[in-house]
Short mmCIF file of C-alpha atoms and ligand atoms in Angstrom, two decimals:
data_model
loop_
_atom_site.label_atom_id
_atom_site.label_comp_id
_atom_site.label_asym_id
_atom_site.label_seq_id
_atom_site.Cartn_x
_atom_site.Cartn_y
_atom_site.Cartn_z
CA UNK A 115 16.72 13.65 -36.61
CA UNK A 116 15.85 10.86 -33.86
CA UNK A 117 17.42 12.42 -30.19
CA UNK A 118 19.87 9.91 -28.94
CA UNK A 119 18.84 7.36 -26.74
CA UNK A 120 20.26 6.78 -23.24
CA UNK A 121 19.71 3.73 -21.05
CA UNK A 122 20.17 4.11 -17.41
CA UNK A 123 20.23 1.54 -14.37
CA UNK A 124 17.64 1.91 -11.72
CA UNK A 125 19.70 0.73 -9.34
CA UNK A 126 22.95 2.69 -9.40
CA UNK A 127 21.62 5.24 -12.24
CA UNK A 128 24.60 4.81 -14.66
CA UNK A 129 24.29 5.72 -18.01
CA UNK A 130 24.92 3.53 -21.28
CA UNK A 131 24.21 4.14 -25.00
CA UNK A 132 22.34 0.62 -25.71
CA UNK A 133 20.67 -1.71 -23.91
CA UNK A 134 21.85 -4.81 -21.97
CA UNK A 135 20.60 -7.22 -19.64
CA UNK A 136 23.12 -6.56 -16.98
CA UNK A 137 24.35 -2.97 -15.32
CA UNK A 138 28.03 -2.75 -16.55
CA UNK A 139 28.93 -0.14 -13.20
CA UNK A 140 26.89 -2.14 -10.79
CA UNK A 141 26.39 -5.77 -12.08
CA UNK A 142 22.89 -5.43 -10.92
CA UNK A 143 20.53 -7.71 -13.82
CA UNK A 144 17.78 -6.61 -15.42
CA UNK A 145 17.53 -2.84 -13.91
CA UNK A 146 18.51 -1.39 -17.31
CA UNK A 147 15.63 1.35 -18.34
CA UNK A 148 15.37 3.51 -21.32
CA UNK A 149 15.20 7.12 -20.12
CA UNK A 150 13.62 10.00 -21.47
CA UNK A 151 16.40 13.34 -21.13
CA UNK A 152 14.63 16.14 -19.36
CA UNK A 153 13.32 18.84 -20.79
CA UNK A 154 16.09 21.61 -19.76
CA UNK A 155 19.37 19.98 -20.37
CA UNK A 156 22.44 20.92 -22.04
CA UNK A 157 22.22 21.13 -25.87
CA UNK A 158 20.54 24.35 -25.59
CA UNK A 159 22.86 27.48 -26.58
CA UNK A 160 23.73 29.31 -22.64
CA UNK A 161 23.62 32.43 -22.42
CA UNK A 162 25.97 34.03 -20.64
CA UNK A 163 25.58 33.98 -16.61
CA UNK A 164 25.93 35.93 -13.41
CA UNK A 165 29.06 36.17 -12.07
CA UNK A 166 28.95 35.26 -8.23
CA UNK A 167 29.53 36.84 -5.79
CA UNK A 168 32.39 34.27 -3.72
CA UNK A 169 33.00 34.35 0.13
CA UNK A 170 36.42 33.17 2.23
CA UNK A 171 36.47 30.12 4.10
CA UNK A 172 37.29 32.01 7.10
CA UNK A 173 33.24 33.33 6.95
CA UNK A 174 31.32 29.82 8.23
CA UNK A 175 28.66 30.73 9.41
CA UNK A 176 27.28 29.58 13.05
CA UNK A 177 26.88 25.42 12.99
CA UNK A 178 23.24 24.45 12.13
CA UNK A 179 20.84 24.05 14.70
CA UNK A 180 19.86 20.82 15.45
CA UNK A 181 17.11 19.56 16.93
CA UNK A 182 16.55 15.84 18.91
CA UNK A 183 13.74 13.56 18.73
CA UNK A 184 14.69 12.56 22.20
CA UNK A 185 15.09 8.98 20.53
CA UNK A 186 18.77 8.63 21.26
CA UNK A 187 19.10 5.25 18.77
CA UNK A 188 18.00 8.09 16.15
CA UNK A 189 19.44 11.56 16.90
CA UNK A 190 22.88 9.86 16.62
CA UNK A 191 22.61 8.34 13.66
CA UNK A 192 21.45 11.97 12.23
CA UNK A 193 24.84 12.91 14.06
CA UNK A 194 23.36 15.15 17.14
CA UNK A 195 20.19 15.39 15.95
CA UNK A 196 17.83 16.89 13.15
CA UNK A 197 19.16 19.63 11.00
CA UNK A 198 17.06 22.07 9.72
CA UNK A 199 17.42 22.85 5.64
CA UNK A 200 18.82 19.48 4.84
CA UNK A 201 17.52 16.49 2.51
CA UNK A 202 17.57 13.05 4.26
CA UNK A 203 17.00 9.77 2.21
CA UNK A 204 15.89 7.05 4.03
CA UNK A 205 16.57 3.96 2.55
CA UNK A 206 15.65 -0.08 3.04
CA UNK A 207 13.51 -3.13 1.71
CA UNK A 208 9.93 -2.77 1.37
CA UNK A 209 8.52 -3.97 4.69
CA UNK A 210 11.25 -3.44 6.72
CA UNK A 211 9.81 -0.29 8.80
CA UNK A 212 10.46 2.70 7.09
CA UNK A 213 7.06 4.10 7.30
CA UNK A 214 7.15 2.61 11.23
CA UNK A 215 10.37 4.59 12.36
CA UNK A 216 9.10 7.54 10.21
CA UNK A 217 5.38 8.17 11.98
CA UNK A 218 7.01 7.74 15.23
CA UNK A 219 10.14 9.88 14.42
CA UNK A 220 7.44 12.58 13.02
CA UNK A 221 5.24 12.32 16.79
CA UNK A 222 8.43 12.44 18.21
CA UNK A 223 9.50 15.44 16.77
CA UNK A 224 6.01 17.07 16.82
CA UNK A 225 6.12 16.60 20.45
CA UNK A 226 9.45 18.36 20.94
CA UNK A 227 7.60 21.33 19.12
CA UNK A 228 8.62 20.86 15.99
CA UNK A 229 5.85 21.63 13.29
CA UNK A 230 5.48 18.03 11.24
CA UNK A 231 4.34 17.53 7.76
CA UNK A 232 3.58 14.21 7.02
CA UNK A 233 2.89 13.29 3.14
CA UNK A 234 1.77 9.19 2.51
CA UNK A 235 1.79 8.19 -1.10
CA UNK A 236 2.02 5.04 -0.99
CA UNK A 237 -0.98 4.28 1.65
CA UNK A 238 -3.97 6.16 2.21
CA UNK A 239 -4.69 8.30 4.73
CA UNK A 240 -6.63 6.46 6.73
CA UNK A 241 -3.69 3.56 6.63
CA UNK A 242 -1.90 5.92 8.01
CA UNK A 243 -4.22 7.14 10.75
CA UNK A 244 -5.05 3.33 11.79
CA UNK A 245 -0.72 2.75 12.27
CA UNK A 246 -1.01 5.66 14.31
CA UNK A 247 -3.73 4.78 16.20
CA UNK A 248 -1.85 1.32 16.56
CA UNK A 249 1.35 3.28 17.84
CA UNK A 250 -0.78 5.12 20.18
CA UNK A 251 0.25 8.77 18.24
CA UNK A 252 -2.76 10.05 17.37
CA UNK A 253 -2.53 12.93 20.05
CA UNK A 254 0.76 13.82 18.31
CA UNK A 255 0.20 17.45 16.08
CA UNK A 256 1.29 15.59 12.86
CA UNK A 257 -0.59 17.11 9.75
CA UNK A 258 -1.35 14.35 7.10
CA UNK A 259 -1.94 14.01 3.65
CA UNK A 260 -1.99 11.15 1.17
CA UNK A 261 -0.77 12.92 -2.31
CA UNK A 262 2.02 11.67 -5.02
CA UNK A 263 1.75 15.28 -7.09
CA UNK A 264 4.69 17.43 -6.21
CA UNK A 265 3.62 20.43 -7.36
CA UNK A 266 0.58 20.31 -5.27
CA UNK A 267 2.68 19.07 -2.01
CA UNK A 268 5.37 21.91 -2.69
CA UNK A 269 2.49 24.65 -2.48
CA UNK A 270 1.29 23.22 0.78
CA UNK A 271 4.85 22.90 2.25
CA UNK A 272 4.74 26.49 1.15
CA UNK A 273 1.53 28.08 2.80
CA UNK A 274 2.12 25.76 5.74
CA UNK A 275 5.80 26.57 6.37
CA UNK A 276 6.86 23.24 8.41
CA UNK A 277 9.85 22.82 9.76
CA UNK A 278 10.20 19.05 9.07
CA UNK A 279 8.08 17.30 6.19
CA UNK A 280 8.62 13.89 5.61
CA UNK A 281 7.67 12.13 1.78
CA UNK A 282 6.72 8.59 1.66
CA UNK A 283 7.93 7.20 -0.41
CA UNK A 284 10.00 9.14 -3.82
CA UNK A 285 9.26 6.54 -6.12
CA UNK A 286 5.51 7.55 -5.79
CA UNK A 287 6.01 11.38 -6.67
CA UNK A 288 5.62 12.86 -9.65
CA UNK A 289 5.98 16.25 -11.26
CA UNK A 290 4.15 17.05 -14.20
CA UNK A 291 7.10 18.93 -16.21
CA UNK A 292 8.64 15.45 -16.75
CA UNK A 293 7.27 13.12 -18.78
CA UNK A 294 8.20 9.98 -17.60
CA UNK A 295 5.84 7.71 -14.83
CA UNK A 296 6.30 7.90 -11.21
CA UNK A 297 9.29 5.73 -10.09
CA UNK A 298 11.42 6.19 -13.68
CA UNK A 299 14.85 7.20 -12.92
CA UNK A 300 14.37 10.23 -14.47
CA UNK A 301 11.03 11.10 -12.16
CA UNK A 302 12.94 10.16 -8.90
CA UNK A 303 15.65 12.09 -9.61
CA UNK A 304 13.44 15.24 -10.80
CA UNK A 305 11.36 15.02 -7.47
CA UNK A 306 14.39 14.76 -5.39
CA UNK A 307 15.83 17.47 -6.85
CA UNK A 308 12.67 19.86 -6.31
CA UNK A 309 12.34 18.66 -3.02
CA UNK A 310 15.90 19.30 -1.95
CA UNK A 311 16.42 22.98 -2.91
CA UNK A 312 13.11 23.69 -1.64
CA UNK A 313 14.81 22.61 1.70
CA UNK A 314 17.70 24.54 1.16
CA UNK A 315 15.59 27.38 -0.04
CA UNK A 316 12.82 27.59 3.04
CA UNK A 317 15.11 26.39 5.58
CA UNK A 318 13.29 23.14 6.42
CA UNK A 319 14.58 19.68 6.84
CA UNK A 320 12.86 16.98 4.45
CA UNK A 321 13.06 12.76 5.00
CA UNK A 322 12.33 10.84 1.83
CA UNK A 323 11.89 7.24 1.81
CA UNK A 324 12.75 5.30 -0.71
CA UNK A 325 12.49 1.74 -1.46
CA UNK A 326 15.38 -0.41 -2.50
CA UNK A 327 14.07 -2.24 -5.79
CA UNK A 328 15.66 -5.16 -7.01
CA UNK A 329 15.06 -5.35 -10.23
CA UNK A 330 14.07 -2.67 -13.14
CA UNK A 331 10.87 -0.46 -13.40
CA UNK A 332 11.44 1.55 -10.22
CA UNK A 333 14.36 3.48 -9.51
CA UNK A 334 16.55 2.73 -6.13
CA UNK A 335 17.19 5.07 -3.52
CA UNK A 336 20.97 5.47 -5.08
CA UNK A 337 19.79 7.33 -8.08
CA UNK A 338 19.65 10.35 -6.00
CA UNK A 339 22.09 9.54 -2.89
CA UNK A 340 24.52 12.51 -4.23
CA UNK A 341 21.78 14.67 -3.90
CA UNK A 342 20.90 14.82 -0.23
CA UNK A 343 22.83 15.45 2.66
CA UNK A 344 22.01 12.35 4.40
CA UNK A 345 21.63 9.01 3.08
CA UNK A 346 20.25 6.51 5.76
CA UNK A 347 19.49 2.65 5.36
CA UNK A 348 16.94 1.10 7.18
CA UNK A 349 18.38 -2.79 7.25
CA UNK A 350 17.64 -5.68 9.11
CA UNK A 351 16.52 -9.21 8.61
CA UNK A 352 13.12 -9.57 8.60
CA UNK A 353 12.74 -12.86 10.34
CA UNK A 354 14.39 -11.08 13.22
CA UNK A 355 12.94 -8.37 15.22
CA UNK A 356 16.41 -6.44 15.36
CA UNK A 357 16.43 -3.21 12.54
CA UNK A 358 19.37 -0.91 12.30
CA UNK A 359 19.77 2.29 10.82
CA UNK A 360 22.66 3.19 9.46
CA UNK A 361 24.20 6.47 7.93
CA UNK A 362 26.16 5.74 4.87
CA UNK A 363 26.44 9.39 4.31
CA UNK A 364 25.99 12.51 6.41
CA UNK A 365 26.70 15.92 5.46
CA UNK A 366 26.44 17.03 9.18
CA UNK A 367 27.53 14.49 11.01
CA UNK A 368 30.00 11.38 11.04
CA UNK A 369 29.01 8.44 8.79
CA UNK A 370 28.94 4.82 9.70
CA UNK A 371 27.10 5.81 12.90
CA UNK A 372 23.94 3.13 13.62
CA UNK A 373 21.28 3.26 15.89
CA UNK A 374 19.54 -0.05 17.05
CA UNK A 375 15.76 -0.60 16.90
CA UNK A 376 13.89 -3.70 17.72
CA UNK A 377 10.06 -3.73 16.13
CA UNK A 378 8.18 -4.92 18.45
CA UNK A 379 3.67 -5.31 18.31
CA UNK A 380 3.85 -1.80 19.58
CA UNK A 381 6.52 -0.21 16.61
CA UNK A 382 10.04 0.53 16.65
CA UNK A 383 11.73 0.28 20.02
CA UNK A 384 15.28 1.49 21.11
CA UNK A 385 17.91 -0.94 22.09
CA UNK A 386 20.22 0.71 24.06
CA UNK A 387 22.40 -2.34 24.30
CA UNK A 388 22.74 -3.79 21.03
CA UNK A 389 25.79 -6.07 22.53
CA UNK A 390 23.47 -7.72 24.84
CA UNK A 391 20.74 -8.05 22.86
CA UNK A 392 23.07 -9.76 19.42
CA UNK A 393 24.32 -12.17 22.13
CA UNK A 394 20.93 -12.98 23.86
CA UNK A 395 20.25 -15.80 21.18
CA UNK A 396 23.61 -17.20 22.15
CA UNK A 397 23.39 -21.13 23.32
CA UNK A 398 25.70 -23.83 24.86
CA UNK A 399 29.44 -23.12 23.24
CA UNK A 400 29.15 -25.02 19.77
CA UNK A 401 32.51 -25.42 17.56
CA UNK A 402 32.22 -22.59 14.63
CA UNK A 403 30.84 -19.62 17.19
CA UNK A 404 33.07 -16.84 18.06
CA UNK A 405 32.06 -13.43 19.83
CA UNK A 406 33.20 -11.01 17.36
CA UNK A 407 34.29 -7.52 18.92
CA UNK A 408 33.03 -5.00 16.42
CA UNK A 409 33.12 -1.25 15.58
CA UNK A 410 30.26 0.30 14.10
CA UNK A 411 30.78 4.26 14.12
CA UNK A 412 31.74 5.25 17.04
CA UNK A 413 30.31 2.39 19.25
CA UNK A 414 31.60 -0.96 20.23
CA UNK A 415 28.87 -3.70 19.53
CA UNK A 416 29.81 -7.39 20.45
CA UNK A 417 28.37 -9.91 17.95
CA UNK A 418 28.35 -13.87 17.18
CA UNK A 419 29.84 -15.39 14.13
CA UNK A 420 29.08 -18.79 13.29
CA UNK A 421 30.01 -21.07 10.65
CA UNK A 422 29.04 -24.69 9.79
CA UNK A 423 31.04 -26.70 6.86
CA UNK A 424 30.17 -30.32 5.75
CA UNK A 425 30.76 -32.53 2.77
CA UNK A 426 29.74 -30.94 -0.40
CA UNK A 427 27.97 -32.97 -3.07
CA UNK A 428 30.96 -33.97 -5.83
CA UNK A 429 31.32 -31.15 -8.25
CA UNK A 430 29.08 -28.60 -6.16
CA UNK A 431 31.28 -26.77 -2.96
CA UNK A 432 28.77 -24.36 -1.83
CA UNK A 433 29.86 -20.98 0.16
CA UNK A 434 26.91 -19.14 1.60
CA UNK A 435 27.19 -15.80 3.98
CA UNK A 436 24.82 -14.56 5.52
CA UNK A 437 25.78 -10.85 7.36
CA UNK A 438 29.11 -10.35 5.56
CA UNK A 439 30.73 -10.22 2.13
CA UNK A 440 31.13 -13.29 0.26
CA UNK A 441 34.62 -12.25 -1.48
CA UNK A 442 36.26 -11.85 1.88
CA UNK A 443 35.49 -15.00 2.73
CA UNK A 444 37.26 -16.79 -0.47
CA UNK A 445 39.97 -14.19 0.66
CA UNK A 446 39.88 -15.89 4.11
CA UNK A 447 39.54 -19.40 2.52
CA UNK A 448 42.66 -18.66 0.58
CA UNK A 449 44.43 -17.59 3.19
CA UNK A 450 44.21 -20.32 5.54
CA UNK A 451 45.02 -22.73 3.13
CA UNK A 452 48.01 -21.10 2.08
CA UNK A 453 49.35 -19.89 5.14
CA UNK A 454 48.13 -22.20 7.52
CA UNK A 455 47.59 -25.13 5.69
CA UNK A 456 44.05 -25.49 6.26
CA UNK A 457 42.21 -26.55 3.34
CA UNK A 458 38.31 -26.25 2.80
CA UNK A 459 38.44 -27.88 -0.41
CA UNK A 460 35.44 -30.51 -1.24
CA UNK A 461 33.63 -29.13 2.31
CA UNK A 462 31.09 -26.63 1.83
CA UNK A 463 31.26 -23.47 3.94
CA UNK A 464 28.22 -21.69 5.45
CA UNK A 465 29.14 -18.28 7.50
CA UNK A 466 26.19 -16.30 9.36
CA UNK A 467 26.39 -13.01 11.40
CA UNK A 468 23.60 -13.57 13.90
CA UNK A 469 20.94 -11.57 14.24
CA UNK A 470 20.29 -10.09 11.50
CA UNK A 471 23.93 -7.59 11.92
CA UNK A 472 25.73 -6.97 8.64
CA UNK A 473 29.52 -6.80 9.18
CA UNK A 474 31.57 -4.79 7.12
CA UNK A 475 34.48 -4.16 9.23
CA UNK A 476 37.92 -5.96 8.17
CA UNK A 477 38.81 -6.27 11.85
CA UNK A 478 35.83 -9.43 11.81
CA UNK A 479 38.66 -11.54 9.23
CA UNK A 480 40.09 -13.28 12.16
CA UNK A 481 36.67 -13.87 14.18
CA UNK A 482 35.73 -15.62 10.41
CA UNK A 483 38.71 -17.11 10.21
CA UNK A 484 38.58 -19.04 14.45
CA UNK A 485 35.18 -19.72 13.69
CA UNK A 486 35.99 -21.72 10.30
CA UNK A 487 38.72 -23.39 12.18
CA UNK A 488 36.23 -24.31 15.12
CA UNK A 489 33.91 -25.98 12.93
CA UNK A 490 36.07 -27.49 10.62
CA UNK A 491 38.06 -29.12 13.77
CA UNK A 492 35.02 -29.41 15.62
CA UNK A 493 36.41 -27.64 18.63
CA UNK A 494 34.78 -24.71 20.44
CA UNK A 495 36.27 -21.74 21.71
CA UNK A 496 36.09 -20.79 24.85
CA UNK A 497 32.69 -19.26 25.40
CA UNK A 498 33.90 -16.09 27.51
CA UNK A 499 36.53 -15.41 24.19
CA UNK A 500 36.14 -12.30 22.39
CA UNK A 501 38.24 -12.31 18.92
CA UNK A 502 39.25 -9.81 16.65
CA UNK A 503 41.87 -8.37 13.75
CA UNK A 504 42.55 -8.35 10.17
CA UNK A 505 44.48 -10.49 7.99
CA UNK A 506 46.64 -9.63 5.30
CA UNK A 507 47.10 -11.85 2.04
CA UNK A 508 50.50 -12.65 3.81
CA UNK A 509 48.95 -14.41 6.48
CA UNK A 510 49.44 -11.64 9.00
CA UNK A 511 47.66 -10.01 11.69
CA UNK A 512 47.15 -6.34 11.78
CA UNK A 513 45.99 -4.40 14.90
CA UNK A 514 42.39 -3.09 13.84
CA UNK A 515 41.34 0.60 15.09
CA UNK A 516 40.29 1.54 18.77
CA UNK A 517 41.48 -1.58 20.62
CA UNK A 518 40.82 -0.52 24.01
CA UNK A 519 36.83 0.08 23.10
CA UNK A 520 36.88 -3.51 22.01
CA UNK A 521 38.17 -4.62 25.18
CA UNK A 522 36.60 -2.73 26.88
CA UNK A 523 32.75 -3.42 25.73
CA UNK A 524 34.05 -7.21 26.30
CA UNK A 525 34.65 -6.71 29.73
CA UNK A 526 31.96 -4.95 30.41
CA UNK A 527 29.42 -8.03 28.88
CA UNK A 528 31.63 -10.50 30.82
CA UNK A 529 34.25 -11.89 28.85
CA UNK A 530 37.56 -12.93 30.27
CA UNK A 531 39.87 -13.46 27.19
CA UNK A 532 40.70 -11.96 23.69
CA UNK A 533 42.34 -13.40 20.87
CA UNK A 534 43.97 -9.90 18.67
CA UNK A 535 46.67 -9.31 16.76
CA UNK A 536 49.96 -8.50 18.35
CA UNK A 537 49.41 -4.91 19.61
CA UNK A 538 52.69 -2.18 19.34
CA UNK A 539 51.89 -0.69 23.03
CA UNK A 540 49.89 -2.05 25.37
CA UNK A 541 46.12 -1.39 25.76
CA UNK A 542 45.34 0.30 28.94
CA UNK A 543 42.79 -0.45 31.48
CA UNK A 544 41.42 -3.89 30.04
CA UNK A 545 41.11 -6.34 32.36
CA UNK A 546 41.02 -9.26 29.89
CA UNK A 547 43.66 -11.90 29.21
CA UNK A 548 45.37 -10.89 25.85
CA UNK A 549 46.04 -13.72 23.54
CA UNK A 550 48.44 -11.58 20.81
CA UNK A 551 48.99 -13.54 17.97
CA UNK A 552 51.85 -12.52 15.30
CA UNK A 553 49.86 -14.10 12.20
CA UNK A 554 47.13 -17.01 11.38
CA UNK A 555 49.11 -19.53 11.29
CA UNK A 556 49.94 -19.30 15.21
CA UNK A 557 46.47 -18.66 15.78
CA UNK A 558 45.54 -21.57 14.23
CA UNK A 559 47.45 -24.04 15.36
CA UNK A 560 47.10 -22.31 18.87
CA UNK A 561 43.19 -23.25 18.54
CA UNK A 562 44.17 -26.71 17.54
CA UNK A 563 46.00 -27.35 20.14
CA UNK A 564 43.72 -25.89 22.82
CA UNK A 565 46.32 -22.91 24.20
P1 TYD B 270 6.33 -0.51 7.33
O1 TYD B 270 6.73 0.61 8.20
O2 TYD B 270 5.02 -0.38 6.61
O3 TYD B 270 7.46 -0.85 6.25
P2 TYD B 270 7.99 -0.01 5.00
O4 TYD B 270 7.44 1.37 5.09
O5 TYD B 270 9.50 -0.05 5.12
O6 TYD B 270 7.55 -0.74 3.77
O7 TYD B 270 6.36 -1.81 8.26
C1 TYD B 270 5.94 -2.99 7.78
C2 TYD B 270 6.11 -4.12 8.75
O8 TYD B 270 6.29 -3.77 10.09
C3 TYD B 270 4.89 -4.95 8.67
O9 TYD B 270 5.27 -6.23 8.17
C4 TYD B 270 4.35 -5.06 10.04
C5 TYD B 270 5.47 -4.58 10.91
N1 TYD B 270 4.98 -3.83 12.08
C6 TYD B 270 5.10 -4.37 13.34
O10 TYD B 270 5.61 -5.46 13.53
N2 TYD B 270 4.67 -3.64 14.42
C7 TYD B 270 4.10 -2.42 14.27
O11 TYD B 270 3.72 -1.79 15.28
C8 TYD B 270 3.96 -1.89 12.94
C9 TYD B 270 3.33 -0.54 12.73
C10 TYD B 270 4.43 -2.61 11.88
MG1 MG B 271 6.07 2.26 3.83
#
């Protein structure tokens, strides 16, 4: 009797009987794999287990220590710093400076007296040893190796008891128990799984990168994003110096959090004020830019949105986004042509988050929303205008979370005047004008008319 087959995505890691060209949980094309089932698995008759033994809530133990690189960009996106027997994932494009922000994070750590295992398999050692020597860490106590088999690396993880070890990247590991080549779904997913309860087990923290893959053949980092206790994403544009690291998950810390790197000929620097920096590129006031006054985590970052729309070719509107999510913009499309009788139709619509910052935030609707109405009426906004607030399908503002930050980062780079939604109390200690606006259509027509 043939074992049943199962086809899984290597993006998301769903699970389907037959094979199809496109991933029916994540849409993803082409990244549909057949898998081979491990060898332990259910099928095989249990016996009967252990019982456990199970504990009150009330007995938490002590709150894990934590230890800082000293890099602040980085110990707050781990949420206070490393934590010892935890699994990070470390997420991004190939290119973008995983390996970078990992060497340096390792000196970093090795410095602060931390004992740092550092295993390559995707370069060789002496790659690695020449970035070093280009980051000027060779003096940090780092130990190297360039291996992919895991059996070998968890035996020298073992003997040499670190208290960090960092594997670059999963999708090069293998273990020899499953059959399936380096980078398969089910390969990725083995490793990770070793890896993390041997961080559990000996108390050690453990970074894996892994590479986002866009099509088939290699398994994404998401395959095994349940597993650890830390998923972070390395993301950035890489025409643009600017990276961010983000935590999409963290068992030990808030999520959302990013820290702001800028790679530089010397590595990965710190940027301790992203605001600044998003705006540096900022020119004379054109119509379509607006200063958006973000959240990300728990820190205010101030960031330009421009748009552009022009004739579209008959037949062919184009909308293109760059930095933020195409639906919501047909969402804010919709809305201003229903509710404030603004109509985009036959134009085409091109919407970029400068600097390489992807906005996920709803509170950026209404900084999309002035910024399409600049440049489709061709007037700026006043330059030293900050704008924020969501809109509802109704066409009405809400008030968007933690206000006063907003206003108060704004201030603080200069600006004079925000355009918000109208706020229940008042927001204390801003000394900006407040333009409250009850819905889009006053704001638009407010714009329009220059008030
Ligand atoms: P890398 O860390 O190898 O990326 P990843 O591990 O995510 O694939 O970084 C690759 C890019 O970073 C490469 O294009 C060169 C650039 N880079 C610098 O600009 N400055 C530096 O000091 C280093 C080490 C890399
Ligand atoms: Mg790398």
């Amino acid at each position: 009797m043939g074992r049943e087959q199962v086809f899984t995505c290597t993006v998301c890691g769903a699970t389907q009987s037959k094979w199809s060209g496109r991933c029916d949980a994540c849409g993803a094309w082409n990244t549909i794999v057949e898998e081979v089932p491990l060898a332990v698995g259910p099928g095989k008759a249990l016996k009967r287990g252990n019982s456990l033994t199970l504990t009150d809530l009330a007995t938490a133990e002590a709150p894990p220590p934590r230890t800082e690189a000293g890099v602040a960009e980085l110990d707050r996106v781990l949420g206070g710093g490393l934590v010892a027997a935890s699994a990070i994932l470390v997420g991004g494009d190939p290119g973008i400076g995983k390996s970078t922000l990992l060497l340096q994070a390792a000196a970093r750590f090795a410095r602060n007296g931390l004992k740092v295992v550092y295993v390559t398999g995707e370069e060789s050692a002496g790659q690695v040893q020449m970035r070093a020597q280009r980051l000027g860490l060779t003096e940090s106590p780092v130990k190297l190796a360039a291996h992919t088999n895991l059996r070998d690396i968890l035996a020298t993880l073992d003997s040499e008891a670190p208290q960090l070890a960092i594997i670059d990247s999963i999708q090069t590991m293998w273990l020899d128990t499953v059959e399936s080549a380096p980078g398969s779904v089910s390969q990725v997913r083995a490793a990770a799984h070793e890896l993390t309860s041997f961080a559990k087990r000996r108390g050690i923290a453990i970074v894996m990168v892994g590479h986002v893959t866009k099509e088939g053949a290699i398994a994404g980092p998401r395959v095994v994003e349940h597993m650890v206790d830390t998923v972070l994403y390395f993301e950035g544009d890489r025409g643009h110096q600017f990276r961010i690291l983000r935590a999409v998950k963290n068992r030990f810390g808030p999520a959302d959090e990013i820290g702001v790197f800028e790679m530089t000929g010397k590595g990965l620097t710190e940027v301790r004020n992203p605001s600044a920096l998003f705006l540096s590129e900022r020119g004379t006031p054109a119509p379509g830019s607006v200063v958006f006054a973000g959240i990300e985590g728990s820190r205010p970052i101030l960031c330009e949105i421009q748009a552009l729309v022009a004739p579209a070719a008959p037949g062919q509107t184009r909308r293109s986004v760059v930095g933020w999510d195409g639906g919501r913009l047909a969402m804010i499309l919709a809305v201003l042509d229903a509710r404030a009788g603004l109509s985009f139709a036959g134009l085409d619509v091109y919407l970029n988050v400068a600097g390489g910052l992807k906005i996920t935030e709803p509170a950026a609707d209404l900084a999309v929303a002035m910024a399409l109405v600049s440049a489709q009426s061709q007037q700026p906004l006043d330059p030293q205008t900050v704008v924020f607030g969501e809109i509802s399908l109704s066409g009405a503002l809400r008030p968007v979370s933690q206000t006063e930050n907003r206003l108060k980062e704004a201030q603080k780079l200069g600006f004079t005047t925000a355009i918000l939604p109208t706020l229940a109390k008042r927001a204390a200690g801003s000394g900006l004008a407040l333009r409250e606006k009850p819905d889009l259509a006053t704001a638009v027509t407010d714009q329009m008319s220059g008030t």
